[in-house]
Amino acid sequence: MGSKFIDDGVDRKKKVRAIVLHPELKKASQSIRSSEARLEEAYGLALAIDLEIIRHEVITVARPKPSTLFGSGIIEKYHDYIHANDVEVVIVDTALTPVQQRNLEKGWEAKVIDRTGLILEIFGERARTKEGKLQVDLAQLSYQRSRLVRSWTHLERQRGGAGFMGGPGERQIEIDRRLIDEKIVRLKSDLEMVKKTRELHRSARRKVPFPIVSLVGYTNAGKSTLFNRLTESKVFAEDLLFATLDPTMRRVNLPSGREIILSDTVGFISELPTDLIASFRATLEEVREANVLVHVRDVSHEDTEAQKDDVKAVLNDLELDPDIQKDMIEVWNKSDLLSEEIKSSLEIQSGHQDTTLLCSAITGEGCSEFLHMVERLLDAQNLVYEFEIPYENGAALSWLHDNAKVLEQDHHEEGVWVSLSILQADADKFISKFGINPLEEEPEEPEE
């Protein structure tokens, strides 16, 4: 495959000038993603931290060199281009070893960032909550630990945070592994405290339990746009990779009037750095609490199937209950970007599957059907309970009619006997609120 590059040399507001290189490794040629698609994703990631990308290119690497990855010819070619065009940062869209990174920086006399460093930089800029910032700091320090000896002072930018693009780099040179290890220990301790606080919040939600519906998906699949459409919120949502980082929750009313909690989580991406997966496990634990999991896919993207596989890989890493993945809803988003022919074909496909839906979060198409689908899945999780409600406790009977599906009801001298289909969480809430226990200790599963 020949090299592909794009020169966008239009003068804009002064930004850090950068180039993006995607190495096409022969051993990875069996990937279902094209090199061009991978390059475009790396280009999008670089734009997400507001760099001025003056060139992005696929480079075929027949024999990766352990010391530099690229051959001497490529290094010499880009050395000349970098200095002729005042390039300050070179982004290499793969995982570089510390040795490769240092040698490339020496060969090009410019800052070199690999895919892991780039993603960490984005997360560093996007984290807003205390937990998110702690998780980013932990991931960055774990990554930085083996890359202490690198700094290019001509790239200094005054910006907060522990990112790789800004600041004079003094910490990277002067902090040795012992000090980094001490800070990692402190961060883990701080994160543990935040995790305990999050667990207290979860416990509080269980006491006033609403079913939790979590949106997951590849970054830029439209999760936040769908979240805003359903909740009438204004969570930041743009055509940008990792537009949102911290999880957000809002209440939503289903068609029956039942309330749920809708959760928008961080987007996934291929080759997500292992340090990030470990650091953000606590955030992603929200997914494990979900009653219903919703996988939002960008069906207009050429790599939608590969992105689906990447999301599944992260979900498997979280060791989710197999049942929640089995009943997971797939929302085929961005139908407004499809041709009529492709859209009609996908409508037929989704119509043959109970948990698949074609929709557009931008136009609202399919959103009403989505809420009905969520309600059907929650109903399928219900259990059958029987209660005896005293006549003087009319509020309890009214609550059950509002929050459960009453199957049978009979009036006796002492009160009203009801048989109903209800979520376990709602049953626990009723028992706690009104102090009325079910007549049978073991609830039955409703018949299909």
Short mmCIF file of C-alpha atoms in Angstrom, two decimals:
data_model
loop_
_atom_site.label_atom_id
_atom_site.label_comp_id
_atom_site.label_asym_id
_atom_site.label_seq_id
_atom_site.Cartn_x
_atom_site.Cartn_y
_atom_site.Cartn_z
CA MET A 1 0.00 0.00 0.00
CA GLY A 2 1.37 3.40 -0.89
CA SER A 3 1.72 6.17 1.64
CA LYS A 4 -1.18 8.56 2.09
CA PHE A 5 -0.75 12.08 3.39
CA ILE A 6 -2.74 15.24 3.52
CA ASP A 7 -1.21 18.68 3.86
CA ASP A 8 -3.62 21.15 5.44
CA GLY A 9 -1.25 24.11 5.61
CA VAL A 10 -3.85 26.79 6.33
CA ASP A 11 -2.80 29.38 8.88
CA ARG A 12 -5.17 29.44 11.83
CA LYS A 13 -4.94 30.62 15.39
CA LYS A 14 -1.54 29.68 16.78
CA LYS A 15 -1.65 26.05 17.85
CA VAL A 16 0.92 23.35 18.42
CA ARG A 17 1.78 21.97 14.98
CA ALA A 18 1.72 18.21 14.72
CA ILE A 19 1.79 15.28 12.29
CA VAL A 20 0.08 11.92 12.76
CA LEU A 21 1.71 8.71 11.52
CA HIS A 22 -0.07 5.37 11.47
CA PRO A 23 2.37 2.45 11.05
CA GLU A 24 0.88 -0.34 8.95
CA LEU A 25 2.55 -3.38 10.46
CA LYS A 26 2.61 -6.43 8.23
CA LYS A 27 1.87 -8.78 11.12
CA ALA A 28 -1.37 -6.86 11.81
CA SER A 29 -2.59 -6.98 8.21
CA GLN A 30 -5.39 -9.41 9.14
CA SER A 31 -7.18 -6.65 11.08
CA ILE A 32 -10.73 -6.06 9.86
CA ARG A 33 -10.06 -2.31 10.08
CA SER A 34 -8.37 -0.65 7.14
CA SER A 35 -5.18 1.33 7.76
CA GLU A 36 -6.90 4.42 6.36
CA ALA A 37 -9.74 4.07 8.90
CA ARG A 38 -7.22 3.67 11.71
CA LEU A 39 -5.38 6.75 10.50
CA GLU A 40 -8.60 8.77 10.45
CA GLU A 41 -9.36 7.71 14.01
CA ALA A 42 -5.88 8.76 15.16
CA TYR A 43 -6.37 12.05 13.31
CA GLY A 44 -9.67 12.56 15.17
CA LEU A 45 -7.99 11.80 18.49
CA ALA A 46 -5.30 14.39 17.79
CA LEU A 47 -7.93 17.00 16.86
CA ALA A 48 -9.63 16.28 20.19
CA ILE A 49 -6.75 18.01 22.01
CA ASP A 50 -6.81 20.98 19.65
CA LEU A 51 -3.58 20.38 17.76
CA GLU A 52 -2.97 21.80 14.30
CA ILE A 53 -2.49 18.66 12.21
CA ILE A 54 -0.56 19.62 9.09
CA ARG A 55 -0.08 16.09 7.81
CA HIS A 56 -1.37 12.59 8.53
CA GLU A 57 -0.08 9.53 6.78
CA VAL A 58 -0.04 5.73 6.70
CA ILE A 59 3.48 4.27 6.68
CA THR A 60 4.07 0.66 5.75
CA VAL A 61 6.50 -1.03 8.16
CA ALA A 62 7.72 -4.34 6.75
CA ARG A 63 10.20 -5.06 9.53
CA PRO A 64 9.68 -3.10 12.76
CA LYS A 65 13.00 -2.09 14.32
CA PRO A 66 13.17 -2.73 18.09
CA SER A 67 15.09 0.53 18.62
CA THR A 68 13.02 2.95 16.51
CA LEU A 69 10.11 1.01 14.92
CA PHE A 70 10.75 2.82 11.60
CA GLY A 71 13.73 2.39 9.32
CA SER A 72 16.48 4.99 8.96
CA GLY A 73 15.06 6.23 5.63
CA ILE A 74 11.69 7.13 7.20
CA ILE A 75 13.38 8.81 10.17
CA GLU A 76 15.60 10.91 7.90
CA LYS A 77 12.67 11.85 5.63
CA TYR A 78 10.55 13.06 8.52
CA HIS A 79 13.43 14.80 10.24
CA ASP A 80 13.69 17.11 7.23
CA TYR A 81 9.90 17.58 7.00
CA ILE A 82 9.56 18.28 10.74
CA HIS A 83 12.17 21.03 10.72
CA ALA A 84 11.06 22.55 7.42
CA ASN A 85 7.48 22.90 8.73
CA ASP A 86 8.11 23.77 12.39
CA VAL A 87 6.41 20.58 13.58
CA GLU A 88 6.51 20.33 17.37
CA VAL A 89 4.77 17.01 18.02
CA VAL A 90 4.79 13.69 16.20
CA ILE A 91 1.96 11.30 17.08
CA VAL A 92 2.68 7.65 16.28
CA ASP A 93 -0.54 5.65 16.28
CA THR A 94 0.71 2.52 18.01
CA ALA A 95 2.17 1.53 21.37
CA LEU A 96 5.84 2.52 21.43
CA THR A 97 8.35 1.09 23.86
CA PRO A 98 10.19 3.64 26.02
CA VAL A 99 13.36 2.96 24.00
CA GLN A 100 11.59 3.54 20.67
CA GLN A 101 10.02 6.74 21.97
CA ARG A 102 13.33 8.17 23.22
CA ASN A 103 15.20 7.23 20.04
CA LEU A 104 12.53 8.75 17.80
CA GLU A 105 12.62 11.96 19.82
CA LYS A 106 16.39 12.11 19.38
CA GLY A 107 16.16 11.31 15.66
CA TRP A 108 13.43 13.86 14.95
CA GLU A 109 14.31 16.41 17.66
CA ALA A 110 10.63 16.76 18.45
CA LYS A 111 8.16 15.52 21.03
CA VAL A 112 6.90 12.01 20.20
CA ILE A 113 3.65 10.68 21.64
CA ASP A 114 2.30 7.18 21.04
CA ARG A 115 -1.36 6.12 20.99
CA THR A 116 -1.42 5.47 24.73
CA GLY A 117 0.02 8.89 25.55
CA LEU A 118 -2.43 10.57 23.19
CA ILE A 119 -5.47 8.94 24.77
CA LEU A 120 -4.17 9.75 28.25
CA GLU A 121 -3.73 13.38 27.20
CA ILE A 122 -7.35 13.55 25.99
CA PHE A 123 -8.60 12.01 29.22
CA GLY A 124 -6.49 14.50 31.19
CA GLU A 125 -8.19 17.42 29.47
CA ARG A 126 -11.72 15.98 29.70
CA ALA A 127 -11.85 14.72 33.30
CA ARG A 128 -14.13 16.97 35.35
CA THR A 129 -14.98 15.10 38.56
CA LYS A 130 -12.54 14.43 41.38
CA GLU A 131 -12.67 10.71 40.64
CA GLY A 132 -12.03 11.22 36.94
CA LYS A 133 -9.01 13.40 37.63
CA LEU A 134 -7.61 10.92 40.12
CA GLN A 135 -8.03 8.08 37.64
CA VAL A 136 -6.29 10.03 34.89
CA ASP A 137 -3.42 10.98 37.20
CA LEU A 138 -2.99 7.35 38.22
CA ALA A 139 -2.99 6.12 34.63
CA GLN A 140 -0.57 8.84 33.53
CA LEU A 141 1.87 8.14 36.36
CA SER A 142 1.78 4.40 35.69
CA TYR A 143 2.56 5.12 32.03
CA GLN A 144 5.12 7.82 32.84
CA ARG A 145 7.02 5.60 35.28
CA SER A 146 9.02 3.99 32.48
CA ARG A 147 9.40 7.20 30.50
CA LEU A 148 11.09 9.59 32.90
CA VAL A 149 13.95 10.74 30.67
CA ARG A 150 12.22 12.82 28.04
CA SER A 151 11.46 16.49 27.79
CA TRP A 152 11.64 19.07 25.03
CA THR A 153 11.62 22.49 26.65
CA HIS A 154 10.80 24.27 23.40
CA LEU A 155 7.34 22.69 23.61
CA GLU A 156 6.48 24.26 26.96
CA ARG A 157 2.87 25.36 27.39
CA GLN A 158 1.39 26.55 30.65
CA ARG A 159 -1.54 24.23 31.27
CA GLY A 160 -2.77 22.55 34.41
CA GLY A 161 -2.83 18.80 34.89
CA ALA A 162 -0.27 16.07 34.52
CA GLY A 163 -0.48 15.67 30.77
CA PHE A 164 2.34 15.06 28.34
CA MET A 165 1.75 18.01 26.01
CA GLY A 166 2.10 20.88 28.48
CA GLY A 167 4.38 22.28 31.12
CA PRO A 168 8.17 22.39 31.21
CA GLY A 169 8.58 18.68 31.85
CA GLU A 170 10.54 19.29 35.03
CA ARG A 171 8.56 16.63 36.91
CA GLN A 172 9.32 14.00 34.29
CA ILE A 173 13.05 14.54 34.66
CA GLU A 174 13.40 15.11 38.38
CA ILE A 175 10.87 12.67 39.83
CA ASP A 176 12.45 9.27 40.14
CA ARG A 177 10.60 5.97 40.29
CA ARG A 178 10.48 5.98 44.07
CA LEU A 179 8.63 9.29 44.21
CA ILE A 180 6.27 8.22 41.44
CA ASP A 181 5.56 4.97 43.29
CA GLU A 182 4.77 6.95 46.45
CA LYS A 183 2.35 9.16 44.54
CA ILE A 184 0.73 6.12 42.92
CA VAL A 185 0.14 4.67 46.39
CA ARG A 186 -1.46 7.97 47.52
CA LEU A 187 -3.64 8.15 44.42
CA LYS A 188 -4.82 4.58 44.92
CA SER A 189 -5.69 5.42 48.52
CA ASP A 190 -7.60 8.54 47.42
CA LEU A 191 -9.41 6.53 44.75
CA GLU A 192 -10.36 3.93 47.33
CA MET A 193 -12.00 6.67 49.42
CA VAL A 194 -13.87 7.95 46.36
CA LYS A 195 -14.91 4.39 45.56
CA LYS A 196 -16.36 4.02 49.07
CA THR A 197 -18.29 7.27 48.58
CA ARG A 198 -19.59 5.99 45.25
CA GLU A 199 -20.67 2.77 46.94
CA LEU A 200 -22.56 4.81 49.55
CA HIS A 201 -24.34 6.59 46.71
CA ARG A 202 -25.20 3.22 45.18
CA SER A 203 -26.52 2.02 48.53
CA ALA A 204 -28.69 5.12 48.77
CA ARG A 205 -30.04 4.44 45.28
CA ARG A 206 -30.84 0.87 46.30
CA LYS A 207 -32.91 2.17 49.20
CA VAL A 208 -34.89 4.32 46.78
CA PRO A 209 -34.35 1.95 43.90
CA PHE A 210 -35.08 2.72 40.31
CA PRO A 211 -34.00 0.42 37.52
CA ILE A 212 -30.67 1.54 36.03
CA VAL A 213 -30.25 1.61 32.26
CA SER A 214 -26.62 2.16 31.16
CA LEU A 215 -25.56 3.41 27.74
CA VAL A 216 -22.28 1.99 26.49
CA GLY A 217 -20.61 2.19 23.12
CA TYR A 218 -17.60 3.16 21.06
CA THR A 219 -16.49 6.76 21.44
CA ASN A 220 -18.44 9.15 19.20
CA ALA A 221 -21.27 6.66 18.63
CA GLY A 222 -23.78 9.26 19.81
CA LYS A 223 -24.42 8.10 23.38
CA SER A 224 -24.45 11.58 24.88
CA THR A 225 -26.69 12.90 22.11
CA LEU A 226 -29.15 10.06 22.75
CA PHE A 227 -28.86 10.70 26.50
CA ASN A 228 -29.70 14.38 25.97
CA ARG A 229 -32.63 13.50 23.69
CA LEU A 230 -34.15 11.10 26.25
CA THR A 231 -33.50 13.17 29.37
CA GLU A 232 -33.86 16.67 27.90
CA SER A 233 -30.44 17.44 29.38
CA LYS A 234 -27.51 19.41 28.01
CA VAL A 235 -24.61 17.03 28.57
CA PHE A 236 -21.69 18.07 26.33
CA ALA A 237 -22.05 16.22 23.04
CA GLU A 238 -20.16 16.98 19.85
CA ASP A 239 -18.82 15.13 16.82
CA LEU A 240 -15.60 14.59 18.73
CA LEU A 241 -13.82 11.54 20.11
CA PHE A 242 -14.21 11.31 23.90
CA ALA A 243 -16.49 14.37 24.05
CA THR A 244 -17.54 13.25 27.54
CA LEU A 245 -15.56 11.31 30.12
CA ASP A 246 -17.27 11.27 33.50
CA PRO A 247 -20.46 9.20 33.89
CA THR A 248 -23.73 11.13 34.09
CA MET A 249 -27.09 9.99 35.46
CA ARG A 250 -30.61 11.37 35.03
CA ARG A 251 -34.15 10.18 35.73
CA VAL A 252 -36.32 9.27 32.76
CA ASN A 253 -40.01 8.35 32.65
CA LEU A 254 -40.98 5.30 30.62
CA PRO A 255 -44.28 5.24 28.66
CA SER A 256 -46.09 3.61 31.62
CA GLY A 257 -44.90 6.38 33.95
CA ARG A 258 -42.31 4.17 35.64
CA GLU A 259 -39.08 5.99 36.45
CA ILE A 260 -35.65 4.71 35.52
CA ILE A 261 -32.13 6.07 35.97
CA LEU A 262 -30.35 6.51 32.63
CA SER A 263 -26.55 6.43 32.84
CA ASP A 264 -24.17 7.77 30.17
CA THR A 265 -20.66 6.27 30.46
CA VAL A 266 -17.28 6.99 28.89
CA GLY A 267 -16.90 5.85 25.30
CA PHE A 268 -14.73 2.85 24.51
CA ILE A 269 -12.02 2.67 21.85
CA SER A 270 -9.84 0.04 20.22
CA GLU A 271 -6.54 -0.72 21.94
CA LEU A 272 -7.62 1.15 25.06
CA PRO A 273 -4.48 1.44 27.21
CA THR A 274 -4.36 -1.18 29.95
CA ASP A 275 -3.46 1.51 32.50
CA LEU A 276 -6.70 3.30 31.66
CA ILE A 277 -8.82 0.15 31.85
CA ALA A 278 -7.43 -0.52 35.33
CA SER A 279 -7.77 3.08 36.51
CA PHE A 280 -11.30 3.54 35.18
CA ARG A 281 -12.63 0.21 36.41
CA ALA A 282 -14.39 1.96 39.31
CA THR A 283 -16.20 4.29 36.92
CA LEU A 284 -17.19 1.43 34.67
CA GLU A 285 -18.51 -0.43 37.71
CA GLU A 286 -21.68 1.61 37.12
CA VAL A 287 -22.23 -0.60 34.09
CA ARG A 288 -22.23 -3.68 36.33
CA GLU A 289 -25.04 -2.15 38.41
CA ALA A 290 -27.33 -1.81 35.39
CA ASN A 291 -30.63 -3.64 35.03
CA VAL A 292 -30.50 -3.05 31.29
CA LEU A 293 -27.43 -2.46 29.15
CA VAL A 294 -27.77 -0.46 25.93
CA HIS A 295 -25.04 -0.68 23.29
CA VAL A 296 -25.21 2.45 21.14
CA ARG A 297 -23.59 1.89 17.73
CA ASP A 298 -22.79 4.29 14.92
CA VAL A 299 -24.14 2.23 12.02
CA SER A 300 -23.05 4.91 9.54
CA HIS A 301 -19.39 4.23 10.34
CA GLU A 302 -17.47 1.93 8.00
CA ASP A 303 -15.93 0.10 10.99
CA THR A 304 -19.16 -0.37 12.95
CA GLU A 305 -18.68 -4.16 13.24
CA ALA A 306 -15.09 -3.79 14.46
CA GLN A 307 -16.22 -1.16 16.96
CA LYS A 308 -18.89 -3.56 18.19
CA ASP A 309 -16.19 -6.18 18.84
CA ASP A 310 -14.08 -3.64 20.75
CA VAL A 311 -17.01 -2.73 23.02
CA LYS A 312 -17.73 -6.40 23.68
CA ALA A 313 -14.09 -6.96 24.60
CA VAL A 314 -14.22 -4.22 27.26
CA LEU A 315 -17.53 -5.54 28.61
CA ASN A 316 -16.05 -9.03 28.87
CA ASP A 317 -13.09 -7.56 30.73
CA LEU A 318 -15.55 -6.14 33.28
CA GLU A 319 -16.80 -9.70 33.91
CA LEU A 320 -20.44 -8.74 33.52
CA ASP A 321 -23.27 -11.11 34.31
CA PRO A 322 -23.78 -13.12 31.06
CA ASP A 323 -27.55 -12.53 31.28
CA ILE A 324 -27.23 -8.76 31.02
CA GLN A 325 -25.12 -9.09 27.87
CA LYS A 326 -27.51 -11.67 26.43
CA ASP A 327 -30.45 -9.27 26.78
CA MET A 328 -28.47 -6.15 25.85
CA ILE A 329 -30.28 -3.67 23.59
CA GLU A 330 -28.45 -2.62 20.44
CA VAL A 331 -29.33 0.88 19.28
CA TRP A 332 -28.24 1.38 15.67
CA ASN A 333 -27.73 5.12 15.85
CA LYS A 334 -27.14 7.83 13.22
CA SER A 335 -29.75 6.49 10.80
CA ASP A 336 -30.07 10.06 9.50
CA LEU A 337 -26.63 9.65 7.86
CA LEU A 338 -27.60 6.52 5.91
CA SER A 339 -28.76 6.28 2.34
CA GLU A 340 -32.41 5.26 1.89
CA GLU A 341 -31.35 1.88 0.51
CA ILE A 342 -29.09 1.00 3.45
CA LYS A 343 -31.59 2.40 5.94
CA SER A 344 -34.41 0.23 4.53
CA SER A 345 -32.18 -2.85 4.71
CA LEU A 346 -31.25 -2.18 8.34
CA GLU A 347 -34.88 -1.53 9.26
CA ILE A 348 -35.75 -5.00 7.97
CA GLN A 349 -32.84 -6.55 9.90
CA SER A 350 -33.69 -4.79 13.17
CA GLY A 351 -37.36 -5.68 12.77
CA HIS A 352 -36.47 -9.38 13.04
CA GLN A 353 -34.67 -8.90 16.38
CA ASP A 354 -36.39 -8.15 19.69
CA THR A 355 -33.52 -6.11 21.16
CA THR A 356 -32.28 -4.18 18.12
CA LEU A 357 -33.51 -0.78 17.07
CA LEU A 358 -32.61 1.64 14.28
CA CYS A 359 -32.72 5.24 15.45
CA SER A 360 -31.35 8.75 15.15
CA ALA A 361 -30.58 10.64 18.34
CA ILE A 362 -30.35 13.83 16.27
CA THR A 363 -33.84 13.63 14.73
CA GLY A 364 -35.50 11.61 17.50
CA GLU A 365 -36.47 8.81 15.13
CA GLY A 366 -36.86 5.53 17.06
CA CYS A 367 -36.45 7.10 20.53
CA SER A 368 -40.04 6.43 21.56
CA GLU A 369 -39.72 2.80 20.42
CA PHE A 370 -36.49 2.59 22.44
CA LEU A 371 -38.29 3.49 25.68
CA HIS A 372 -40.96 0.85 24.98
CA MET A 373 -38.20 -1.71 24.38
CA VAL A 374 -36.57 -0.85 27.72
CA GLU A 375 -39.93 -1.27 29.44
CA ARG A 376 -40.46 -4.71 27.88
CA LEU A 377 -37.04 -5.87 29.07
CA LEU A 378 -37.67 -4.60 32.59
CA ASP A 379 -41.07 -6.35 32.64
CA ALA A 380 -39.30 -9.58 31.66
CA GLN A 381 -37.11 -9.20 34.77
CA ASN A 382 -40.13 -8.94 37.07
CA LEU A 383 -41.04 -11.45 39.75
CA VAL A 384 -44.55 -12.35 40.98
CA TYR A 385 -45.31 -11.36 44.58
CA GLU A 386 -48.48 -11.60 46.66
CA PHE A 387 -49.34 -9.02 49.31
CA GLU A 388 -52.21 -8.54 51.77
CA ILE A 389 -52.88 -4.78 52.03
CA PRO A 390 -54.97 -3.52 54.99
CA TYR A 391 -57.88 -1.28 53.98
CA GLU A 392 -56.53 1.56 56.11
CA ASN A 393 -53.31 1.57 54.09
CA GLY A 394 -54.70 2.81 50.80
CA ALA A 395 -51.40 4.59 50.01
CA ALA A 396 -49.63 1.21 49.82
CA LEU A 397 -52.18 -0.18 47.38
CA SER A 398 -51.97 2.98 45.28
CA TRP A 399 -48.16 2.73 45.25
CA LEU A 400 -48.31 -0.84 43.94
CA HIS A 401 -50.70 0.15 41.14
CA ASP A 402 -48.28 2.93 40.15
CA ASN A 403 -45.07 0.90 40.31
CA ALA A 404 -46.02 -2.68 39.45
CA LYS A 405 -48.25 -4.64 37.12
CA VAL A 406 -51.21 -5.94 39.14
CA LEU A 407 -52.15 -9.40 37.85
CA GLU A 408 -55.02 -10.23 40.25
CA GLN A 409 -56.80 -8.43 43.07
CA ASP A 410 -59.39 -9.65 45.56
CA HIS A 411 -61.13 -7.93 48.47
CA HIS A 412 -61.34 -9.74 51.82
CA GLU A 413 -62.71 -8.74 55.19
CA GLU A 414 -59.24 -7.77 56.46
CA GLY A 415 -57.98 -6.04 53.34
CA VAL A 416 -57.04 -6.40 49.68
CA TRP A 417 -55.08 -9.39 48.36
CA VAL A 418 -52.98 -8.58 45.31
CA SER A 419 -50.84 -10.69 43.03
CA LEU A 420 -48.46 -8.57 40.98
CA SER A 421 -45.45 -8.60 38.70
CA ILE A 422 -42.71 -6.33 40.04
CA LEU A 423 -38.96 -5.76 39.86
CA GLN A 424 -37.06 -7.10 42.85
CA ALA A 425 -35.73 -3.59 43.48
CA ASP A 426 -39.25 -2.14 43.51
CA ALA A 427 -40.48 -4.91 45.81
CA ASP A 428 -37.65 -4.14 48.24
CA LYS A 429 -38.57 -0.46 48.08
CA PHE A 430 -42.24 -1.22 48.82
CA ILE A 431 -41.38 -3.45 51.79
CA SER A 432 -39.02 -0.82 53.21
CA LYS A 433 -41.47 2.06 52.65
CA PHE A 434 -44.67 0.46 53.99
CA GLY A 435 -43.42 -2.37 56.23
CA ILE A 436 -45.67 -4.93 54.51
CA ASN A 437 -44.02 -8.28 53.79
CA PRO A 438 -45.02 -10.60 50.92
CA LEU A 439 -47.20 -13.59 51.65
CA GLU A 440 -44.70 -15.95 50.05
CA GLU A 441 -41.02 -15.77 50.87
CA GLU A 442 -39.96 -17.14 47.49
CA PRO A 443 -41.46 -15.09 44.65
CA GLU A 444 -42.34 -16.82 41.41
CA GLU A 445 -41.08 -15.89 37.98
CA PRO A 446 -43.95 -14.75 35.75
CA GLU A 447 -45.00 -17.12 33.02
CA GLU A 448 -43.91 -16.27 29.47
#
